[in-house]
Amino acid sequence: MDVEPDAAGEMPALVGEIVALWEACRLTRPWNDPVADLRLAARGPDSTVLLGRIAGRLAASVMVGHDGHRGSVYYVAVAPDAQGGGAGRAMMAAAEEWLKARNVPKLNLMVRRENVAVKEFYAALGYGEEDVMVLSKRF
Protein backbone atom coordinates (compact mmCIF):
# COMPACT_ATOMS: atom_id res chain seq x y z
CA MET A 1 0.00 0.00 0.00
CA ASP A 2 1.26 3.44 -0.88
CA VAL A 3 0.49 6.04 1.80
CA GLU A 4 0.88 9.66 0.85
CA PRO A 5 -0.01 13.00 2.38
CA ASP A 6 -2.60 14.74 0.31
CA ALA A 7 -1.30 17.72 -1.59
CA ALA A 8 -3.64 20.66 -1.06
CA GLY A 9 -3.76 21.13 -4.83
CA GLU A 10 -5.10 17.60 -5.30
CA MET A 11 -7.80 17.90 -2.67
CA PRO A 12 -10.61 19.32 -4.86
CA ALA A 13 -10.26 16.50 -7.36
CA LEU A 14 -10.33 13.88 -4.62
CA VAL A 15 -13.04 15.24 -2.32
CA GLY A 16 -15.84 13.14 -3.79
CA GLU A 17 -13.73 10.00 -3.77
CA ILE A 18 -12.61 10.53 -0.15
CA VAL A 19 -16.13 11.29 1.07
CA ALA A 20 -17.42 8.19 -0.75
CA LEU A 21 -14.80 6.11 1.10
CA TRP A 22 -15.87 7.60 4.44
CA GLU A 23 -19.52 6.90 3.66
CA ALA A 24 -18.72 3.29 2.66
CA CYS A 25 -17.02 2.91 6.05
CA ARG A 26 -20.01 4.51 7.83
CA LEU A 27 -17.88 7.32 9.30
CA THR A 28 -20.02 10.29 8.32
CA ARG A 29 -22.76 11.71 10.50
CA PRO A 30 -25.53 14.17 9.56
CA TRP A 31 -24.20 16.84 11.92
CA ASN A 32 -20.69 16.83 10.41
CA ASP A 33 -19.94 18.16 6.95
CA PRO A 34 -17.18 15.88 5.61
CA VAL A 35 -16.30 18.28 2.79
CA ALA A 36 -15.79 21.12 5.29
CA ASP A 37 -13.73 18.78 7.47
CA LEU A 38 -11.49 17.91 4.51
CA ARG A 39 -10.99 21.53 3.54
CA LEU A 40 -10.15 22.53 7.11
CA ALA A 41 -7.59 19.72 7.45
CA ALA A 42 -5.93 20.61 4.14
CA ARG A 43 -5.74 24.31 4.97
CA GLY A 44 -3.06 24.49 7.63
CA PRO A 45 0.34 23.12 8.56
CA ASP A 46 -0.96 21.41 11.71
CA SER A 47 -3.22 18.92 9.94
CA THR A 48 -3.44 16.84 6.80
CA VAL A 49 -5.22 13.93 5.21
CA LEU A 50 -3.10 10.88 4.49
CA LEU A 51 -4.33 8.64 1.70
CA GLY A 52 -3.59 4.99 1.08
CA ARG A 53 -3.72 3.48 -2.37
CA ILE A 54 -3.77 -0.14 -3.37
CA ALA A 55 -2.94 -0.74 -7.04
CA GLY A 56 -3.52 2.98 -7.66
CA ARG A 57 -7.03 2.97 -6.15
CA LEU A 58 -7.91 5.06 -3.09
CA ALA A 59 -8.42 2.42 -0.41
CA ALA A 60 -7.72 4.16 2.91
CA SER A 61 -7.47 7.50 4.65
CA VAL A 62 -6.73 9.13 7.96
CA MET A 63 -7.15 12.77 8.92
CA VAL A 64 -4.41 13.74 11.37
CA GLY A 65 -3.64 16.96 13.20
CA HIS A 66 -2.29 18.38 16.43
CA ASP A 67 -2.53 21.29 18.84
CA GLY A 68 1.21 21.36 19.54
CA HIS A 69 1.02 18.81 22.35
CA ARG A 70 -1.57 16.18 21.48
CA GLY A 71 -2.30 14.68 18.13
CA SER A 72 -5.68 13.46 16.98
CA VAL A 73 -6.88 11.23 14.17
CA TYR A 74 -10.27 11.20 12.52
CA TYR A 75 -11.86 9.47 9.55
CA VAL A 76 -9.62 6.41 9.77
CA ALA A 77 -11.09 4.50 6.85
CA VAL A 78 -10.28 1.38 4.89
CA ALA A 79 -12.48 0.38 1.97
CA PRO A 80 -14.65 -2.56 3.02
CA ASP A 81 -13.12 -4.86 0.37
CA ALA A 82 -9.59 -4.01 1.60
CA GLN A 83 -10.19 -4.49 5.34
CA GLY A 84 -8.15 -7.12 7.13
CA GLY A 85 -5.13 -6.76 4.87
CA GLY A 86 -3.04 -4.35 6.95
CA ALA A 87 -4.23 -1.08 5.39
CA GLY A 88 -5.62 0.23 8.70
CA ARG A 89 -2.37 -0.60 10.47
CA ALA A 90 -0.42 1.17 7.69
CA MET A 91 -2.62 4.28 7.94
CA MET A 92 -2.22 4.49 11.71
CA ALA A 93 1.56 4.01 11.40
CA ALA A 94 1.66 6.83 8.84
CA ALA A 95 -0.38 9.12 11.12
CA GLU A 96 1.92 8.32 14.04
CA GLU A 97 5.01 9.05 11.93
CA TRP A 98 3.49 12.33 10.72
CA LEU A 99 3.00 13.39 14.35
CA LYS A 100 6.43 12.17 15.50
CA ALA A 101 8.06 14.20 12.71
CA ARG A 102 6.45 17.28 14.30
CA ASN A 103 7.58 16.30 17.82
CA VAL A 104 4.02 15.69 19.02
CA PRO A 105 4.36 13.38 22.06
CA LYS A 106 0.85 11.86 22.31
CA LEU A 107 -1.93 10.70 20.02
CA ASN A 108 -5.56 10.70 21.14
CA LEU A 109 -8.41 9.12 19.24
CA MET A 110 -12.10 8.65 19.89
CA VAL A 111 -14.01 5.45 19.21
CA ARG A 112 -17.77 5.17 19.40
CA ARG A 113 -18.69 2.79 22.24
CA GLU A 114 -20.76 0.54 19.98
CA ASN A 115 -17.81 -0.01 17.64
CA VAL A 116 -16.32 -2.97 19.50
CA ALA A 117 -14.39 -4.34 16.50
CA VAL A 118 -12.54 -1.05 16.03
CA LYS A 119 -11.77 -0.83 19.73
CA GLU A 120 -10.13 -4.27 19.47
CA PHE A 121 -8.17 -3.12 16.39
CA TYR A 122 -6.73 -0.15 18.29
CA ALA A 123 -5.98 -2.31 21.35
CA ALA A 124 -3.93 -4.59 19.08
CA LEU A 125 -1.94 -1.50 18.00
CA GLY A 126 -1.14 -0.66 21.62
CA TYR A 127 -3.83 1.94 22.32
CA GLY A 128 -5.46 1.83 25.73
CA GLU A 129 -8.60 3.36 27.14
CA GLU A 130 -8.04 6.49 29.25
CA ASP A 131 -10.14 7.33 32.28
CA VAL A 132 -11.48 10.58 30.83
CA MET A 133 -14.80 11.94 29.66
CA VAL A 134 -15.04 13.68 26.31
CA LEU A 135 -17.18 16.80 26.39
CA SER A 136 -18.19 18.74 23.33
CA LYS A 137 -20.18 21.72 22.17
CA ARG A 138 -21.41 22.14 18.61
CA PHE A 139 -21.33 25.58 17.02
XYZ file of N, CA, C and O in Angstrom:
556
model
N 0.841 -1.172 0.000
C 0.000 0.000 0.000
C 0.881 1.228 0.000
O 1.822 1.325 0.767
N 0.566 2.153 -0.857
C 1.256 3.441 -0.882
C 0.458 4.407 -0.017
O -0.739 4.577 -0.224
N 1.134 5.027 0.969
C 0.493 6.037 1.804
C 1.151 7.357 1.478
O 2.369 7.466 1.453
N 0.345 8.355 1.216
C 0.883 9.661 0.852
C 0.075 10.766 1.499
O -1.133 10.639 1.661
N 0.762 11.858 1.904
C -0.010 13.004 2.381
C -0.702 13.635 1.180
O -0.161 13.656 0.088
N -1.893 14.089 1.398
C -2.604 14.743 0.305
C -1.986 16.097 0.035
O -1.698 16.852 0.956
N -1.746 16.385 -1.203
C -1.302 17.721 -1.590
C -2.535 18.595 -1.688
O -3.532 18.203 -2.276
N -2.476 19.775 -1.091
C -3.640 20.662 -1.063
C -4.193 20.892 -2.467
O -5.390 20.995 -2.650
N -3.318 20.931 -3.453
C -3.763 21.135 -4.827
C -4.578 19.974 -5.366
O -5.397 20.144 -6.252
N -4.354 18.773 -4.847
C -5.101 17.604 -5.304
C -6.458 17.483 -4.620
O -7.327 16.776 -5.112
N -6.613 18.112 -3.482
C -7.800 17.902 -2.668
C -9.106 18.091 -3.434
O -9.971 17.217 -3.355
N -9.313 19.166 -4.194
C -10.611 19.321 -4.862
C -10.958 18.152 -5.774
O -12.105 17.719 -5.822
N -9.988 17.608 -6.454
C -10.262 16.496 -7.357
C -10.607 15.218 -6.610
O -11.283 14.345 -7.136
N -10.151 15.109 -5.377
C -10.328 13.882 -4.616
C -11.460 13.931 -3.596
O -11.786 12.909 -3.008
N -12.040 15.092 -3.377
C -13.041 15.240 -2.318
C -14.159 14.208 -2.451
O -14.485 13.512 -1.488
N -14.747 14.080 -3.602
C -15.844 13.139 -3.794
C -15.427 11.705 -3.518
O -16.166 10.934 -2.904
N -14.236 11.358 -3.968
C -13.728 9.998 -3.768
C -13.463 9.716 -2.285
O -13.779 8.640 -1.777
N -12.901 10.702 -1.583
C -12.612 10.532 -0.154
C -13.911 10.429 0.636
O -14.066 9.543 1.481
N -14.853 11.321 0.366
C -16.133 11.286 1.069
C -16.862 9.972 0.792
O -17.456 9.375 1.701
N -16.794 9.474 -0.428
C -17.425 8.187 -0.747
C -16.800 7.060 0.070
O -17.503 6.163 0.554
N -15.478 7.106 0.256
C -14.801 6.113 1.097
C -15.313 6.197 2.530
O -15.645 5.182 3.149
N -15.391 7.408 3.065
C -15.870 7.598 4.438
C -17.307 7.098 4.587
O -17.655 6.507 5.601
N -18.134 7.368 3.596
C -19.518 6.900 3.656
C -19.581 5.375 3.594
O -20.357 4.753 4.323
N -18.756 4.757 2.757
C -18.725 3.295 2.656
C -18.303 2.659 3.976
O -18.726 1.552 4.307
N -17.487 3.397 4.736
C -17.018 2.913 6.048
C -17.924 3.366 7.184
O -17.607 3.125 8.351
N -19.009 4.045 6.849
C -20.008 4.512 7.827
C -19.403 5.459 8.872
O -19.705 5.382 10.054
N -18.533 6.359 8.409
C -17.884 7.315 9.302
C -18.569 8.672 9.343
O -18.322 9.449 10.254
N -19.387 8.969 8.365
C -20.015 10.291 8.324
C -21.258 10.303 9.207
O -21.877 9.272 9.456
N -21.574 11.492 9.685
C -22.763 11.712 10.504
C -23.469 12.959 9.980
O -22.822 13.879 9.470
N -24.791 13.026 10.111
C -25.528 14.166 9.557
C -25.077 15.521 10.095
O -25.189 16.531 9.408
N -24.572 15.565 11.311
C -24.200 16.843 11.920
C -22.777 17.275 11.569
O -22.357 18.347 11.954
N -22.031 16.453 10.856
C -20.685 16.825 10.410
C -20.678 16.934 8.896
O -21.186 16.042 8.207
N -20.078 17.973 8.387
C -19.942 18.157 6.948
C -18.569 17.626 6.551
O -17.551 18.279 6.821
N -18.485 16.454 5.921
C -17.180 15.885 5.605
C -16.362 16.728 4.622
O -15.137 16.759 4.709
N -17.024 17.426 3.734
C -16.301 18.284 2.791
C -15.645 19.434 3.547
O -14.469 19.751 3.322
N -16.370 20.048 4.474
C -15.788 21.123 5.288
C -14.645 20.588 6.142
O -13.620 21.261 6.302
N -14.808 19.377 6.681
C -13.728 18.776 7.472
C -12.472 18.583 6.627
O -11.360 18.868 7.079
N -12.636 18.096 5.412
C -11.494 17.914 4.507
C -10.795 19.236 4.206
O -9.570 19.335 4.262
N -11.578 20.224 3.884
C -10.993 21.531 3.539
C -10.248 22.134 4.731
O -9.174 22.714 4.562
N -10.803 22.001 5.918
C -10.153 22.527 7.115
C -8.824 21.802 7.365
O -7.808 22.431 7.651
N -8.818 20.493 7.224
C -7.589 19.720 7.453
C -6.509 20.058 6.432
O -5.326 20.082 6.760
N -6.904 20.333 5.206
C -5.933 20.610 4.141
C -5.412 22.043 4.185
O -4.421 22.356 3.522
N -6.045 22.887 4.976
C -5.736 24.315 4.972
C -4.479 24.700 5.717
O -3.793 25.645 5.345
N -4.146 24.010 6.790
C -3.063 24.495 7.632
C -1.922 23.514 7.787
O -2.019 22.353 7.406
N -0.833 23.972 8.392
C 0.344 23.123 8.565
C 0.214 22.127 9.714
O 1.036 21.221 9.832
N -0.809 22.266 10.547
C -0.957 21.406 11.714
C -1.922 20.253 11.489
O -2.300 19.559 12.442
N -2.328 20.036 10.249
C -3.222 18.924 9.937
C -3.073 18.543 8.474
O -2.608 19.336 7.655
N -3.477 17.325 8.176
C -3.445 16.844 6.800
C -4.355 15.636 6.681
O -4.880 15.136 7.673
N -4.517 15.174 5.474
C -5.217 13.927 5.215
C -4.223 13.019 4.516
O -3.650 13.397 3.493
N -3.986 11.862 5.097
C -3.100 10.879 4.487
C -3.966 9.878 3.739
O -5.009 9.449 4.242
N -3.543 9.541 2.548
C -4.327 8.644 1.702
C -3.535 7.383 1.414
O -2.324 7.441 1.189
N -4.217 6.264 1.412
C -3.591 4.990 1.083
C -4.167 4.456 -0.211
O -5.380 4.460 -0.407
N -3.288 4.012 -1.074
C -3.717 3.477 -2.366
C -3.250 2.037 -2.494
O -2.135 1.704 -2.105
N -4.109 1.233 -3.037
C -3.768 -0.137 -3.371
C -3.971 -0.276 -4.876
O -5.067 -0.022 -5.374
N -2.904 -0.625 -5.576
C -2.944 -0.737 -7.039
C -3.510 0.539 -7.664
O -4.303 0.485 -8.600
N -3.110 1.689 -7.117
C -3.515 2.978 -7.657
C -4.890 3.457 -7.233
O -5.272 4.588 -7.515
N -5.661 2.624 -6.556
C -7.033 2.973 -6.147
C -7.037 3.481 -4.710
O -6.405 2.894 -3.834
N -7.761 4.567 -4.458
C -7.909 5.057 -3.089
C -8.586 3.973 -2.265
O -9.692 3.543 -2.570
N -7.894 3.515 -1.221
C -8.420 2.421 -0.411
C -8.465 2.758 1.068
O -9.092 2.042 1.840
N -7.781 3.847 1.487
C -7.725 4.157 2.912
C -7.427 5.629 3.113
O -6.883 6.299 2.234
N -7.788 6.106 4.306
C -7.474 7.496 4.647
C -7.380 7.637 6.154
O -7.900 6.810 6.907
N -6.715 8.693 6.568
C -6.731 9.130 7.957
C -6.515 10.635 7.956
O -5.663 11.148 7.242
N -7.344 11.343 8.707
C -7.151 12.768 8.922
C -6.367 12.890 10.219
O -6.739 12.291 11.227
N -5.264 13.625 10.193
C -4.406 13.737 11.373
C -4.074 15.205 11.601
O -3.911 15.976 10.653
N -3.991 15.591 12.859
C -3.636 16.962 13.204
C -3.175 17.029 14.639
O -3.170 16.025 15.361
N -2.760 18.216 15.055
C -2.294 18.378 16.433
C -2.473 19.814 16.896
O -2.632 20.731 16.103
N -2.431 19.965 18.223
C -2.527 21.286 18.841
C -1.182 21.739 19.379
O -1.108 22.692 20.146
N -0.117 21.049 19.031
C 1.206 21.364 19.538
C 1.641 20.417 20.640
O 2.824 20.254 20.906
N 0.699 19.764 21.286
C 1.017 18.814 22.354
C 0.384 17.449 22.105
O 1.033 16.426 22.256
N -0.878 17.430 21.725
C -1.574 16.178 21.482
C -2.026 16.103 20.032
O -2.562 17.058 19.489
N -1.816 14.937 19.474
C -2.303 14.683 18.128
C -3.663 14.011 18.183
O -4.033 13.418 19.194
N -4.384 14.109 17.098
C -5.681 13.460 16.975
C -5.813 12.882 15.582
O -5.250 13.423 14.620
N -6.558 11.791 15.480
C -6.884 11.233 14.175
C -8.401 11.131 14.061
O -9.101 10.913 15.047
N -8.854 11.291 12.837
C -10.273 11.203 12.518
C -10.396 10.521 11.164
O -9.437 10.464 10.399
N -11.575 10.059 10.859
C -11.861 9.465 9.553
C -10.819 8.413 9.160
O -10.334 8.399 8.035
N -10.486 7.547 10.101
C -9.618 6.411 9.769
C -10.499 5.439 8.998
O -11.439 4.870 9.541
N -10.214 5.285 7.722
C -11.088 4.498 6.851
C -10.283 3.541 5.999
O -9.210 3.895 5.499
N -10.817 2.356 5.838
C -10.277 1.378 4.894
C -11.478 0.837 4.121
O -12.471 0.415 4.724
N -11.385 0.865 2.805
C -12.482 0.376 1.967
C -12.892 -1.013 2.440
O -12.036 -1.839 2.755
N -14.187 -1.274 2.512
C -14.653 -2.564 3.017
C -13.988 -3.773 2.357
O -13.648 -4.740 3.031
N -13.738 -3.711 1.050
C -13.123 -4.856 0.369
C -11.617 -4.960 0.602
O -10.981 -5.915 0.174
N -11.030 -3.986 1.303
C -9.594 -4.006 1.603
C -9.321 -4.219 3.093
O -8.169 -4.277 3.504
N -10.372 -4.332 3.898
C -10.186 -4.490 5.338
C -9.595 -5.857 5.656
O -9.850 -6.834 4.965
N -8.770 -5.871 6.688
C -8.150 -7.117 7.126
C -6.820 -7.409 6.462
O -6.183 -8.408 6.776
N -6.381 -6.533 5.600
C -5.128 -6.761 4.872
C -3.968 -5.896 5.323
O -2.943 -5.856 4.656
N -4.126 -5.177 6.425
C -3.043 -4.354 6.946
C -3.120 -2.883 6.578
O -2.265 -2.095 6.995
N -4.120 -2.484 5.806
C -4.227 -1.085 5.393
C -4.492 -0.173 6.585
O -3.928 0.922 6.670
N -5.337 -0.587 7.512
C -5.617 0.231 8.697
C -4.373 0.416 9.537
O -4.078 1.516 10.011
N -3.634 -0.653 9.722
C -2.374 -0.596 10.466
C -1.397 0.367 9.771
O -0.747 1.178 10.419
N -1.322 0.293 8.448
C -0.425 1.170 7.691
C -0.837 2.632 7.823
O 0.014 3.524 7.968
N -2.152 2.895 7.819
C -2.618 4.278 7.939
C -2.305 4.832 9.321
O -1.878 5.977 9.464
N -2.520 4.023 10.350
C -2.218 4.493 11.708
C -0.716 4.700 11.887
O -0.296 5.678 12.519
N 0.105 3.833 11.320
C 1.560 4.008 11.398
C 1.965 5.298 10.696
O 2.815 6.050 11.189
N 1.345 5.592 9.564
C 1.658 6.827 8.836
C 1.240 8.051 9.642
O 1.970 9.053 9.692
N 0.077 7.993 10.288
C -0.376 9.119 11.118
C 0.575 9.318 12.293
O 0.938 10.454 12.627
N 0.988 8.218 12.925
C 1.921 8.319 14.045
C 3.246 8.927 13.588
O 3.806 9.793 14.272
N 3.748 8.504 12.447
C 5.013 9.053 11.931
C 4.872 10.531 11.596
O 5.791 11.317 11.830
N 3.732 10.919 11.045
C 3.492 12.332 10.718
C 3.580 13.163 11.995
O 4.196 14.227 12.012
N 2.967 12.671 13.080
C 2.996 13.394 14.355
C 4.399 13.388 14.966
O 4.869 14.419 15.459
N 5.079 12.255 14.945
C 6.431 12.173 15.504
C 7.380 13.135 14.787
O 8.241 13.748 15.420
N 7.216 13.283 13.485
C 8.060 14.200 12.707
C 7.860 15.645 13.137
O 8.710 16.499 12.891
N 6.759 15.931 13.806
C 6.446 17.276 14.298
C 6.625 17.371 15.811
O 6.180 18.318 16.431
N 7.276 16.358 16.384
C 7.575 16.301 17.821
C 6.333 16.351 18.705
O 6.365 16.909 19.800
N 5.245 15.780 18.238
C 4.017 15.695 19.022
C 4.119 14.414 19.861
O 4.258 13.326 19.310
N 4.061 14.529 21.213
C 4.356 13.376 22.060
C 3.205 12.403 22.347
O 3.427 11.349 22.921
N 1.971 12.729 21.954
C 0.853 11.859 22.307
C -0.206 11.914 21.217
O -0.439 12.966 20.622
N -0.839 10.770 20.984
C -1.934 10.697 20.018
C -3.205 10.257 20.736
O -3.212 9.227 21.416
N -4.246 11.042 20.609
C -5.561 10.702 21.138
C -6.470 10.327 19.976
O -6.349 10.872 18.879
N -7.386 9.412 20.236
C -8.408 9.118 19.244
C -9.691 8.760 19.970
O -9.670 8.354 21.130
N -10.789 8.954 19.301
C -12.096 8.648 19.887
C -12.727 7.515 19.087
O -12.647 7.497 17.860
N -13.327 6.582 19.812
C -14.011 5.449 19.209
C -15.426 5.416 19.775
O -15.605 5.528 20.991
N -16.392 5.277 18.915
C -17.771 5.168 19.400
C -17.911 3.872 20.198
O -17.424 2.819 19.787
N -18.572 3.946 21.327
C -18.694 2.789 22.242
C -19.233 1.542 21.559
O -18.829 0.428 21.864
N -20.163 1.714 20.633
C -20.764 0.542 19.984
C -19.828 -0.124 18.969
O -20.093 -1.223 18.503
N -18.719 0.509 18.659
C -17.809 -0.005 17.640
C -16.745 -0.913 18.277
O -15.562 -0.598 18.304
N -17.182 -2.053 18.768
C -16.317 -2.974 19.503
C -15.175 -3.484 18.630
O -14.025 -3.568 19.078
N -15.433 -3.813 17.379
C -14.385 -4.344 16.501
C -13.250 -3.344 16.335
O -12.072 -3.716 16.350
N -13.580 -2.063 16.192
C -12.543 -1.051 16.026
C -11.771 -0.854 17.327
O -10.555 -0.678 17.309
N -12.457 -0.935 18.438
C -11.767 -0.829 19.729
C -10.727 -1.939 19.851
O -9.605 -1.705 20.299
N -11.076 -3.147 19.437
C -10.130 -4.268 19.466
C -8.967 -4.040 18.506
O -7.826 -4.388 18.808
N -9.231 -3.449 17.347
C -8.175 -3.119 16.390
C -7.155 -2.179 17.028
O -5.952 -2.414 16.975
N -7.642 -1.113 17.667
C -6.731 -0.154 18.292
C -5.995 -0.766 19.479
O -4.818 -0.484 19.690
N -6.649 -1.626 20.237
C -5.975 -2.307 21.347
C -4.812 -3.142 20.816
O -3.723 -3.165 21.413
N -5.001 -3.791 19.678
C -3.932 -4.590 19.079
C -2.756 -3.721 18.623
O -1.622 -4.199 18.527
N -3.008 -2.434 18.382
C -1.941 -1.499 17.997
C -1.286 -0.848 19.205
O -0.409 -0.005 19.054
N -1.744 -1.191 20.402
C -1.144 -0.658 21.620
C -1.874 0.508 22.250
O -1.381 1.109 23.206
N -3.050 0.840 21.749
C -3.831 1.938 22.321
C -4.640 1.419 23.494
O -5.201 0.327 23.440
N -4.698 2.209 24.554
C -5.463 1.832 25.729
C -6.496 2.884 26.056
O -6.350 4.056 25.699
N -7.521 2.455 26.751
C -8.597 3.364 27.142
C -8.132 4.237 28.301
O -7.556 3.759 29.268
N -8.371 5.528 28.205
C -8.041 6.492 29.249
C -9.274 6.701 30.132
O -10.406 6.559 29.677
N -9.038 7.056 31.360
C -10.139 7.325 32.275
C -10.498 8.811 32.193
O -10.226 9.593 33.097
N -11.078 9.195 31.050
C -11.482 10.582 30.825
C -12.879 10.597 30.216
O -13.346 9.594 29.676
N -13.509 11.735 30.284
C -14.799 11.940 29.656
C -14.593 12.979 28.562
O -13.929 13.987 28.782
N -15.134 12.724 27.397
C -15.037 13.678 26.306
C -16.289 14.551 26.344
O -17.410 14.036 26.311
N -16.090 15.838 26.428
C -17.183 16.803 26.395
C -17.100 17.563 25.081
O -16.016 17.753 24.540
N -18.216 17.990 24.591
C -18.191 18.738 23.330
C -19.314 19.779 23.316
O -20.261 19.707 24.101
N -19.160 20.707 22.405
C -20.183 21.724 22.173
C -20.189 22.011 20.684
O -19.158 22.314 20.093
N -21.310 21.882 20.061
C -21.413 22.141 18.615
C -21.728 23.616 18.384
O -22.518 24.204 19.096
N -21.102 24.160 17.361
C -21.335 25.575 17.023
C -22.176 25.677 15.777
O -22.041 25.019 14.835
